[in-house]
């Protein structure tokens, strides 16, 4: 749930509780005020009616309300003397509404020309059910209005307030330790976000430093190994030149040489990878992938013929990609060599150039490879251990560096392994 | 012919010197910038084998000095740095070739000899071993007076063996020559073997005295019968 929706729904819920309570208080306060004002009005009318009665005593004969708002009733002096003014709610038939409606009534008693009278004054009153329903509608309207306002405010204000936060998240999402970009959090004036930014920046910086020193170490180590390796291999070559070696001695030398050679290849592959990851291959040019593949195939012709592999190419499209030329050569030749060496003798390689995709397929073992592992360093299927297991890892590192997608597919029907490069 | 080796690692220096001496080259050694500079100023060489990182200064600076003095020595840079940029910088500074460590002796010899051939106009393109002659320009091979029909890889392998004639060329060195760097070699040994087999057959058919000997399981050596 988004923070925005979370706060909004809490606001809506709390308002749902607060507004009825507030409405109740409001209702009774208003009602009280209305009664108060009506009673004041009745009191005033009482004085006016009594004054009128002193001037024109005939009106005291008006014993029903009829069209008027007052009525007199003669009463015993004792009762009248004991009588105190009372206000009360009662019902009265209203012609216009054709029903009994509540009215406010003041009952009082007074003395005129030696007689005592009860005087009843009425005034029409707020209909409570109407008031309640009007109030209810008003409140419902108010509630909806409030929630809408809050939503809009949230959208406008909170979204704005959280802008640096979402900016930071977005930057983090796209940040890569081995990427070329430095991490710059979006600017903000809010203390909490400044704190968050500086904390994240520190964390990332320490990660970058660690990563850099690790990479540096790999590169330095690989570098420093070159000379001792060269000495070792050369000394063994000198030793092998000796004329009278026993077969056993020669076998030892051969084995030592092979292992040093393997180490040399591993070392140079690791060095290459760390160089690629260090972005030491800068300048990109438009590389014609089709042409490059054909050139590489020409270099590999003898091996292809030796293994009796047939190659089919389908040029649906001329692929021109922005790549570093050297890396493109390594990437494509690794994929081609992979297709040759993991092929079965007399097998087939199909190369397709289609819209934005280069697909290299080869026959091979009738078994799907683990796509999560084949691009890992030092992954070896059931192959002999003499391979470095770095060819595809290098291919992937280059693909990442060149912003290409390298993927693997397997067709279980024809036992075809395919590698695709997508721009 | 005289070759100067400038290399600060004594053991490395030693193996390079030994390899070159086996080719009957006169070898001088320098282990730091100043002794190398001194030797370059004082003597003439046919070829200088130069390491880039040296105590006292860089091999590239040495190369500059050499060019400033308008000396014409061929220079082969031998360096642990193997990026394209390093190579370009080295070659732009006036080196004739660039060999990255680790290398095979066969490769070192081949490159050194190529430089020597270029620097000394004699036998510029023609390479002779007994009755075998390889023309590196027209890529034609004559054995015992008749021309050998070779495919591209066979030619490259034979040329490599000729340059290193009498020297052991390890299978990996051959495979690397044929396949370039950074290859998983294991499968290629069979391929190399089949190419060698074809070469042997063709040499034999021509009646040449030159033979390709297998040296233990390690590699091959080109020998001429009359020499042994």
XYZ file of C-alpha atoms in Angstrom:
651
model
C 0.000 0.000 0.000
C 1.327 3.402 -0.910
C 2.052 5.755 1.926
C -0.260 8.220 0.213
C -3.198 5.811 0.204
C -2.357 4.678 3.691
C -2.601 8.159 5.178
C -5.667 8.948 3.080
C -7.532 5.875 4.260
C -6.679 6.655 7.865
C -7.953 10.177 7.406
C -11.168 8.848 5.889
C -11.664 6.380 8.736
C -10.953 8.905 11.478
C -13.247 11.453 9.866
C -15.965 8.824 9.739
C -15.760 8.590 13.521
C -15.127 12.252 14.319
C -17.752 13.797 12.058
C -20.828 12.016 13.596
C -19.673 12.928 17.115
C -19.135 16.445 16.017
C -22.529 16.364 14.220
C -24.287 15.225 17.402
C -22.804 18.067 19.433
C -23.624 20.487 16.653
C -27.206 19.274 16.400
C -28.005 19.675 20.063
C -26.284 23.028 20.324
C -28.191 24.352 17.350
C -31.471 22.946 18.622
C -30.913 24.520 22.027
C -30.216 27.861 20.390
C -33.344 27.567 18.253
C -35.541 26.853 21.309
C -33.970 29.694 23.141
C -34.678 32.103 20.341
C -38.257 30.835 19.875
C -38.964 31.135 23.559
C -37.694 34.697 23.503
C -40.025 35.383 20.605
C -42.978 33.884 22.487
C -42.154 35.936 25.555
C -42.196 39.080 23.418
C -45.476 38.076 21.811
C -46.946 37.439 25.238
C -46.248 41.028 26.261
C -47.624 42.348 22.980
C -50.805 40.221 23.203
C -51.457 41.213 26.821
C -50.964 44.872 25.983
C -53.388 44.434 23.105
C -55.878 42.766 25.446
C -55.747 45.797 27.769
C -56.588 48.036 24.888
C -59.204 45.833 23.317
C -60.675 43.413 25.825
C -62.809 41.734 23.210
C -59.936 39.589 22.007
C -60.046 37.557 25.206
C -63.063 35.832 23.780
C -60.833 34.231 21.166
C -60.669 30.821 22.679
C -59.213 28.824 19.735
C -56.155 29.543 17.679
C -57.903 29.590 14.333
C -55.937 31.859 12.104
C -54.105 33.513 15.013
C -51.213 32.489 17.137
C -52.832 32.966 20.532
C -55.876 31.736 22.463
C -57.439 32.707 25.808
C -59.160 30.561 28.324
C -60.904 31.983 31.435
C -59.575 30.406 34.609
C -60.131 30.396 38.379
C -58.243 33.118 40.268
C -56.568 30.592 42.645
C -55.303 28.526 39.774
C -54.172 31.608 37.893
C -52.310 33.027 40.838
C -50.464 29.784 41.339
C -49.680 29.435 37.632
C -46.164 29.894 36.346
C -45.138 30.345 32.707
C -44.336 27.104 30.942
C -42.862 26.364 27.541
C -43.720 23.133 25.922
C -43.635 21.219 22.656
C -46.895 20.028 21.276
C -48.507 18.979 18.073
C -50.943 20.941 16.055
C -52.804 20.221 12.870
C -51.404 22.204 9.989
C -53.610 22.640 6.984
C -50.872 23.170 4.488
C -49.002 20.042 5.428
C -52.191 18.074 6.186
C -50.664 16.587 9.301
C -49.785 17.285 12.864
C -46.648 19.310 13.121
C -44.690 20.169 16.205
C -45.236 23.663 17.603
C -43.720 25.520 20.541
C -46.226 26.791 23.018
C -46.050 29.263 25.892
C -48.690 28.968 28.579
C -49.172 31.869 30.881
C -51.889 33.445 33.024
C -52.891 37.057 33.500
C -55.483 39.333 35.076
C -57.814 41.647 33.126
C -60.770 43.615 34.430
C -61.165 41.395 37.463
C -60.976 38.154 35.455
C -58.217 35.727 35.156
C -57.213 34.128 31.895
C -54.897 31.493 30.586
C -53.025 32.665 27.518
C -51.495 30.145 25.094
C -49.091 31.407 22.438
C -47.679 29.231 19.679
C -45.051 29.525 17.113
C -44.262 26.971 14.484
C -41.160 25.031 15.212
C -38.280 23.421 13.378
C -39.281 19.958 12.308
C -36.645 17.842 13.989
C -36.794 14.975 11.510
C -36.337 17.448 8.701
C -33.516 19.112 10.553
C -31.853 15.798 11.152
C -32.154 14.693 7.554
C -30.945 18.056 6.269
C -28.095 17.908 8.712
C -27.312 14.346 7.655
C -27.148 15.292 3.993
C -25.050 18.302 4.789
C -22.707 16.188 6.845
C -22.472 13.500 4.196
C -21.649 16.250 1.720
C -19.132 17.717 4.110
C -17.563 14.297 4.686
C -17.191 13.598 0.998
C -15.913 17.098 0.486
C -13.355 16.708 3.242
C -12.121 13.339 2.022
C -11.851 14.673 -1.510
C -9.975 17.709 -0.267
C -7.629 15.516 1.718
C -7.045 13.270 -1.266
C -6.291 16.218 -3.472
C -4.066 17.804 -0.857
C -2.297 14.492 -0.419
C -1.796 14.167 -4.121
C -0.475 17.645 -4.468
C 1.302 18.278 -1.240
C 2.467 14.930 0.047
C 3.516 13.841 -3.403
C 5.556 16.959 -3.562
C 6.924 16.431 -0.095
C 7.949 12.855 -0.902
C 9.429 13.751 -4.245
C 13.058 13.565 -3.026
C 12.302 10.173 -1.478
C 10.942 8.695 -4.701
C 13.827 10.336 -6.534
C 16.276 8.603 -4.221
C 14.550 5.236 -4.631
C 14.608 5.649 -8.393
C 18.323 6.452 -8.357
C 19.034 3.468 -6.109
C 17.040 1.199 -8.403
C 19.167 2.135 -11.390
C 22.474 2.342 -9.597
C 25.090 -0.275 -10.361
C 28.236 -0.781 -8.353
C 30.172 -1.548 -11.495
C 28.397 1.127 -13.494
C 30.141 4.193 -14.805
C 27.880 6.680 -13.008
C 28.592 8.138 -9.603
C 25.747 8.182 -7.106
C 24.168 11.609 -6.652
C 20.950 11.654 -4.560
C 18.307 14.194 -5.605
C 18.584 17.565 -3.800
C 16.152 18.294 -0.968
C 15.613 20.891 1.759
C 13.905 18.544 4.187
C 16.108 17.523 7.109
C 14.940 13.909 7.239
C 15.626 13.385 3.549
C 18.984 15.118 3.781
C 19.853 12.653 6.526
C 18.577 9.735 4.458
C 20.520 10.909 1.409
C 23.764 11.352 3.258
C 23.404 7.964 4.971
C 22.686 6.206 1.698
C 25.532 8.016 0.013
C 27.967 6.976 2.740
C 26.790 3.373 2.527
C 27.160 3.321 -1.242
C 30.518 5.037 -1.160
C 31.911 2.433 1.199
C 30.530 -0.280 -1.078
C 32.091 1.338 -4.124
C 35.410 1.618 -2.309
C 35.335 -2.038 -1.332
C 34.349 -3.043 -4.835
C 37.045 -0.887 -6.386
C 39.769 -2.223 -4.135
C 38.643 -5.774 -4.890
C 38.737 -5.099 -8.595
C 42.070 -3.385 -8.235
C 43.327 -6.388 -6.350
C 42.180 -8.811 -9.042
C 43.823 -6.715 -11.695
C 47.062 -6.229 -9.798
C 47.248 -9.876 -8.833
C 46.645 -11.009 -12.408
C 49.206 -8.543 -13.584
C 51.894 -9.531 -11.161
C 51.375 -13.176 -12.063
C 52.284 -12.621 -15.716
C 56.043 -12.415 -15.249
C 56.474 -15.444 -12.944
C 54.233 -17.405 -15.312
C 56.360 -16.358 -18.246
C 59.511 -17.421 -16.413
C 58.000 -20.764 -15.427
C 56.789 -21.609 -18.925
C 60.043 -20.515 -20.548
C 62.205 -22.470 -18.106
C 60.184 -25.586 -18.792
C 60.552 -25.014 -22.519
C 64.294 -24.724 -22.060
C 64.305 -27.901 -20.020
C 62.280 -29.731 -22.675
C 64.921 -28.737 -25.243
C 67.401 -30.980 -23.461
C 68.068 -33.929 -25.662
C 68.197 -36.869 -23.294
C 65.063 -36.747 -21.185
C 63.561 -39.949 -19.951
C 59.928 -40.405 -21.020
C 58.810 -40.091 -17.413
C 60.674 -36.789 -17.018
C 59.203 -35.523 -20.269
C 55.754 -36.441 -19.038
C 56.289 -34.438 -15.852
C 57.465 -31.454 -17.863
C 54.501 -31.736 -20.183
C 52.070 -31.882 -17.311
C 53.708 -28.933 -15.548
C 53.635 -26.960 -18.778
C 50.007 -27.729 -19.441
C 49.062 -26.579 -15.990
C 51.034 -23.390 -16.294
C 49.368 -22.791 -19.650
C 45.998 -23.292 -18.069
C 46.901 -20.872 -15.341
C 48.054 -18.404 -17.941
C 44.729 -18.601 -19.744
C 42.738 -18.300 -16.541
C 44.821 -15.353 -15.533
C 44.476 -13.514 -18.781
C 40.732 -14.203 -18.865
C 40.308 -12.846 -15.353
C 42.398 -9.853 -16.254
C 40.281 -9.264 -19.334
C 37.094 -9.468 -17.313
C 38.284 -7.093 -14.644
C 39.358 -4.696 -17.378
C 35.943 -4.867 -18.968
C 34.300 -4.330 -15.608
C 36.635 -1.399 -15.022
C 35.303 0.058 -18.264
C 38.734 0.189 -19.780
C 37.266 -0.341 -23.211
C 35.832 3.015 -24.063
C 35.360 4.156 -27.608
C 32.428 2.644 -29.410
C 31.955 2.552 -33.130
C 29.232 1.232 -35.386
C 30.131 -2.429 -35.795
C 28.647 -4.474 -38.597
C 27.830 -7.656 -36.722
C 27.176 -9.716 -39.858
C 30.539 -8.830 -41.352
C 32.364 -9.454 -38.083
C 30.781 -12.875 -37.737
C 31.729 -13.802 -41.304
C 35.299 -12.677 -40.717
C 35.557 -14.691 -37.526
C 34.043 -17.714 -39.263
C 36.742 -17.462 -41.896
C 39.401 -17.595 -39.184
C 37.696 -20.635 -37.732
C 37.178 -22.402 -41.069
C 39.870 -25.022 -40.548
C 38.552 -26.042 -37.172
C 35.016 -26.152 -38.513
C 36.119 -28.369 -41.393
C 38.213 -30.539 -39.105
C 35.191 -31.211 -36.929
C 33.020 -31.649 -40.036
C 30.559 -29.065 -38.883
C 28.239 -27.426 -41.372
C 27.326 -23.795 -40.911
C 24.109 -22.188 -42.100
C 23.619 -18.468 -42.016
C 20.412 -16.500 -42.473
C 20.872 -12.817 -43.143
C 17.414 -11.439 -42.557
C 18.830 -8.155 -41.462
C 22.100 -6.285 -41.380
C 22.912 -5.681 -37.733
C 24.840 -2.502 -36.996
C 25.503 -2.091 -33.287
C 27.393 0.520 -31.323
C 30.167 -1.523 -29.759
C 33.806 -1.440 -28.865
C 35.434 -3.209 -31.782
C 37.858 -5.268 -29.705
C 35.179 -6.401 -27.281
C 32.785 -7.193 -30.117
C 35.407 -9.497 -31.631
C 35.965 -11.303 -28.340
C 32.241 -11.597 -27.630
C 31.317 -12.951 -31.057
C 34.330 -15.243 -31.329
C 33.638 -16.685 -27.865
C 30.073 -17.478 -28.910
C 31.208 -18.995 -32.199
C 33.954 -21.043 -30.534
C 31.442 -22.176 -27.961
C 29.161 -23.353 -30.762
C 32.061 -25.188 -32.430
C 33.664 -26.838 -29.414
C 30.448 -27.942 -27.779
C 29.097 -29.268 -31.035
C 29.054 -32.929 -31.859
C 31.314 -34.031 -34.719
C 29.395 -33.629 -37.980
C 26.927 -31.325 -36.254
C 25.402 -28.120 -37.418
C 25.601 -24.450 -36.532
C 22.853 -22.042 -37.515
C 23.474 -18.324 -37.372
C 20.529 -15.964 -37.758
C 20.682 -12.226 -38.104
C 17.200 -10.877 -37.571
C 15.690 -7.662 -36.297
C 17.928 -6.611 -33.399
C 18.785 -10.231 -32.581
C 21.764 -12.427 -33.355
C 21.064 -16.106 -32.749
C 23.763 -18.768 -32.814
C 22.472 -22.323 -32.485
C 24.376 -25.576 -32.360
C 23.693 -29.240 -31.919
C 25.100 -30.715 -28.787
C 24.404 -32.822 -25.768
C 20.758 -33.839 -25.502
C 20.415 -32.088 -22.195
C 19.350 -28.602 -21.275
C 21.992 -26.467 -19.596
C 21.260 -24.548 -16.470
C 20.697 -21.031 -17.750
C 21.384 -19.591 -14.322
C 24.815 -21.152 -14.210
C 26.294 -21.322 -17.681
C 27.235 -17.647 -17.619
C 28.861 -17.937 -14.208
C 32.621 -17.930 -13.915
C 34.226 -21.342 -13.791
C 31.015 -23.152 -14.603
C 31.711 -26.497 -16.195
C 28.956 -28.830 -17.207
C 30.033 -32.380 -17.662
C 32.953 -31.152 -19.719
C 36.581 -31.923 -19.249
C 38.341 -29.828 -16.653
C 40.890 -28.501 -19.096
C 38.541 -25.726 -20.116
C 38.785 -22.503 -18.265
C 35.011 -22.204 -17.946
C 35.344 -18.501 -18.580
C 34.381 -18.165 -22.254
C 30.676 -17.572 -21.659
C 31.348 -15.597 -18.498
C 33.499 -13.240 -20.550
C 30.792 -13.118 -23.218
C 28.232 -12.103 -20.623
C 30.469 -9.472 -19.036
C 31.042 -7.972 -22.477
C 27.343 -8.125 -23.324
C 26.516 -6.287 -20.104
C 29.193 -3.747 -20.809
C 27.822 -3.176 -24.300
C 24.214 -3.094 -23.059
C 23.247 -6.240 -24.952
C 21.174 -9.094 -23.590
C 22.820 -12.500 -23.827
C 20.445 -15.389 -23.316
C 20.282 -19.134 -23.729
C 17.561 -21.352 -25.205
C 17.253 -25.071 -25.600
C 15.140 -26.964 -28.091
C 14.448 -30.393 -26.655
C 13.201 -31.782 -29.963
C 16.295 -31.140 -32.057
C 18.759 -30.988 -29.113
C 19.675 -27.494 -30.190
C 21.409 -25.069 -27.885
C 20.985 -21.445 -28.864
C 22.575 -18.283 -27.643
C 20.885 -15.025 -28.514
C 22.264 -11.529 -28.400
C 19.566 -8.886 -28.287
C 20.116 -5.200 -28.533
C 73.868 -10.272 -34.737
C 73.647 -8.358 -31.489
C 70.591 -8.156 -29.307
C 70.158 -6.076 -26.159
C 67.751 -7.354 -23.553
C 66.402 -4.777 -21.120
C 64.500 -6.538 -18.353
C 64.533 -5.979 -14.603
C 63.445 -9.463 -13.563
C 66.711 -11.475 -13.478
C 65.132 -14.845 -14.154
C 63.076 -13.492 -17.022
C 66.212 -11.890 -18.423
C 68.000 -15.196 -18.107
C 65.429 -17.253 -20.045
C 65.162 -14.687 -22.811
C 68.955 -14.581 -23.092
C 69.213 -18.358 -23.198
C 66.585 -18.662 -25.906
C 68.302 -16.060 -28.065
C 71.758 -17.516 -27.490
C 70.474 -20.850 -28.729
C 69.712 -19.051 -31.974
C 73.372 -17.976 -32.174
C 72.615 -14.369 -31.427
C 74.981 -12.215 -29.421
C 73.212 -11.142 -26.284
C 73.816 -8.133 -24.040
C 71.842 -7.490 -20.886
C 70.633 -4.481 -18.957
C 68.497 -4.567 -15.831
C 67.614 -0.910 -15.288
C 66.934 2.294 -17.133
C 70.361 3.879 -16.784
C 72.512 0.899 -17.656
C 70.238 0.328 -20.647
C 70.558 3.974 -21.715
C 74.310 3.759 -21.328
C 74.467 0.675 -23.540
C 72.186 2.156 -26.161
C 74.269 5.329 -26.380
C 77.574 3.444 -26.499
C 76.850 0.536 -28.803
C 74.904 -0.445 -31.861
C 72.440 -3.329 -31.747
C 70.366 -5.091 -34.326
C 67.460 -5.552 -31.993
C 66.465 -4.426 -28.510
C 64.097 -6.443 -26.378
C 62.528 -3.959 -24.028
C 60.485 -4.305 -20.852
C 58.215 -1.346 -20.130
C 58.395 -1.120 -16.346
C 61.998 -0.650 -15.316
C 63.694 0.637 -12.190
C 64.829 4.209 -12.818
C 62.484 4.956 -15.685
C 60.055 3.608 -18.240
C 60.926 1.541 -21.268
C 58.875 3.978 -23.312
C 61.177 6.825 -22.259
C 64.095 4.688 -23.392
C 62.351 4.202 -26.707
C 62.012 7.978 -27.050
C 65.711 8.476 -26.341
C 66.476 5.919 -28.983
C 64.390 7.738 -31.567
C 65.880 11.098 -30.529
C 69.312 9.667 -31.211
C 67.983 8.614 -34.605
C 69.041 5.055 -34.000
C 67.514 2.421 -36.178
C 67.544 -0.547 -33.829
C 64.526 -2.763 -34.099
C 62.610 -2.789 -30.816
C 60.463 -5.585 -29.458
C 58.506 -4.545 -26.374
C 57.955 -7.328 -23.860
C 55.443 -6.316 -21.246
C 53.030 -7.702 -18.689
C 50.511 -5.145 -19.886
C 48.466 -6.599 -22.680
C 45.676 -4.162 -23.400
C 45.194 -2.841 -26.895
C 45.933 0.666 -25.635
C 49.293 -0.357 -24.212
C 50.175 -1.972 -27.515
C 49.108 1.066 -29.495
C 51.133 3.378 -27.244
C 54.193 1.142 -27.579
C 53.947 0.894 -31.341
C 53.276 4.604 -31.729
C 56.393 5.337 -29.686
C 58.325 3.548 -32.390
C 58.533 -0.075 -31.307
C 58.481 -2.632 -34.119
C 56.446 -5.201 -32.251
C 54.767 -5.837 -28.955
C 54.781 -9.162 -27.111
C 52.808 -9.538 -23.916
C 53.895 -11.774 -21.060
C 53.634 -14.645 -20.618
C 54.883 -15.803 -23.996
C 56.355 -18.932 -25.499
C 59.985 -19.084 -26.473
C 58.963 -19.977 -29.999
C 56.930 -16.788 -30.203
C 59.770 -14.697 -28.825
C 62.170 -16.152 -31.387
C 59.713 -15.729 -34.240
C 59.096 -12.082 -33.406
C 62.760 -11.292 -32.812
C 63.765 -12.918 -36.059
C 61.051 -11.092 -37.951
C 62.465 -7.808 -36.668
C 66.010 -8.844 -37.518
C 64.901 -9.843 -41.008
C 63.236 -6.490 -41.498
C 66.220 -4.556 -40.212
C 68.758 -6.455 -42.296
C 67.666 -6.348 -45.872
C 69.099 -9.768 -46.718
C 66.742 -12.695 -47.056
C 63.901 -10.319 -46.469
C 61.107 -12.609 -47.384
C 62.809 -15.907 -47.994
C 63.289 -18.398 -45.198
C 65.511 -21.395 -45.803
C 65.875 -24.572 -43.817
C 67.958 -27.141 -45.673
C 66.068 -27.879 -48.902
C 62.931 -26.160 -47.660
C 62.288 -22.537 -48.505
C 59.353 -20.415 -47.483
C 58.557 -17.196 -49.253
C 56.693 -15.112 -46.675
C 55.496 -12.646 -49.286
C 53.924 -14.927 -51.848
C 53.254 -17.529 -49.143
C 54.781 -20.219 -51.321
C 56.728 -23.163 -49.997
C 59.341 -25.085 -51.960
C 60.591 -28.408 -50.722
C 63.332 -30.320 -52.524
C 62.715 -28.209 -55.622
C 58.996 -28.796 -55.872
C 56.218 -26.620 -54.608
C 54.147 -27.774 -51.648
C 50.399 -27.198 -51.765
C 49.439 -26.176 -48.251
C 46.244 -24.848 -46.759
C 46.365 -21.710 -44.670
C 46.817 -23.353 -41.289
C 49.397 -25.804 -42.601
C 51.359 -22.904 -44.019
C 51.234 -20.985 -40.745
C 52.338 -24.006 -38.750
C 55.182 -24.817 -41.123
C 56.350 -21.202 -41.169
C 56.333 -21.107 -37.404
C 58.325 -24.317 -37.200
C 60.783 -23.032 -39.828
C 61.416 -19.803 -37.954
C 62.060 -21.927 -34.889
C 63.881 -24.670 -36.750
C 65.862 -26.949 -34.480
C 63.922 -25.618 -31.484
C 61.100 -27.259 -29.636
C 57.787 -25.546 -30.319
C 55.270 -26.568 -27.730
C 51.798 -27.651 -28.810
C 50.226 -24.788 -26.920
C 52.507 -22.292 -28.614
C 51.409 -23.717 -31.960
C 47.757 -23.724 -30.981
C 48.005 -20.128 -29.822
C 49.711 -19.150 -33.030
C 46.928 -20.731 -35.019
C 44.038 -19.668 -32.800
C 45.156 -16.472 -31.200
C 45.106 -15.793 -27.479
C 42.514 -16.672 -24.967
C 41.396 -19.987 -26.357
C 40.638 -23.128 -24.452
C 43.238 -25.183 -26.162
C 42.536 -28.775 -25.147
C 40.417 -29.718 -28.182
C 42.792 -28.038 -30.543
C 45.642 -30.460 -29.937
C 43.886 -33.049 -32.089
C 43.500 -30.475 -34.774
C 47.168 -29.486 -34.545
C 48.129 -33.142 -34.694
C 46.132 -33.722 -37.856
C 47.690 -30.668 -39.485
C 51.182 -31.899 -38.542
C 50.324 -35.312 -39.968
C 49.339 -33.742 -43.298
C 52.487 -31.618 -43.338
C 54.659 -34.632 -42.681
C 52.986 -36.519 -45.497
C 53.472 -33.657 -47.936
C 57.123 -33.187 -46.934
C 57.769 -36.889 -47.341
C 56.099 -36.990 -50.762
C 58.336 -34.151 -51.937
C 61.417 -36.111 -50.870
C 62.567 -33.317 -48.596
C 65.151 -34.028 -45.931
C 63.286 -31.787 -43.557
C 61.306 -33.589 -40.902
C 58.854 -32.577 -38.222
C 59.826 -34.447 -35.084
C 57.564 -34.928 -32.139
C 59.405 -33.982 -28.964
C 58.027 -36.225 -26.243
C 54.386 -35.243 -25.809
C 55.302 -31.623 -25.479
C 55.577 -30.293 -28.974
C 57.302 -30.455 -32.346
C 60.653 -29.593 -33.821
C 61.680 -29.011 -37.412
C 64.925 -30.774 -38.264
C 66.905 -31.381 -41.422
C 68.341 -34.856 -41.742
C 71.739 -33.802 -42.997
C 72.205 -31.575 -39.979
C 71.709 -34.413 -37.510
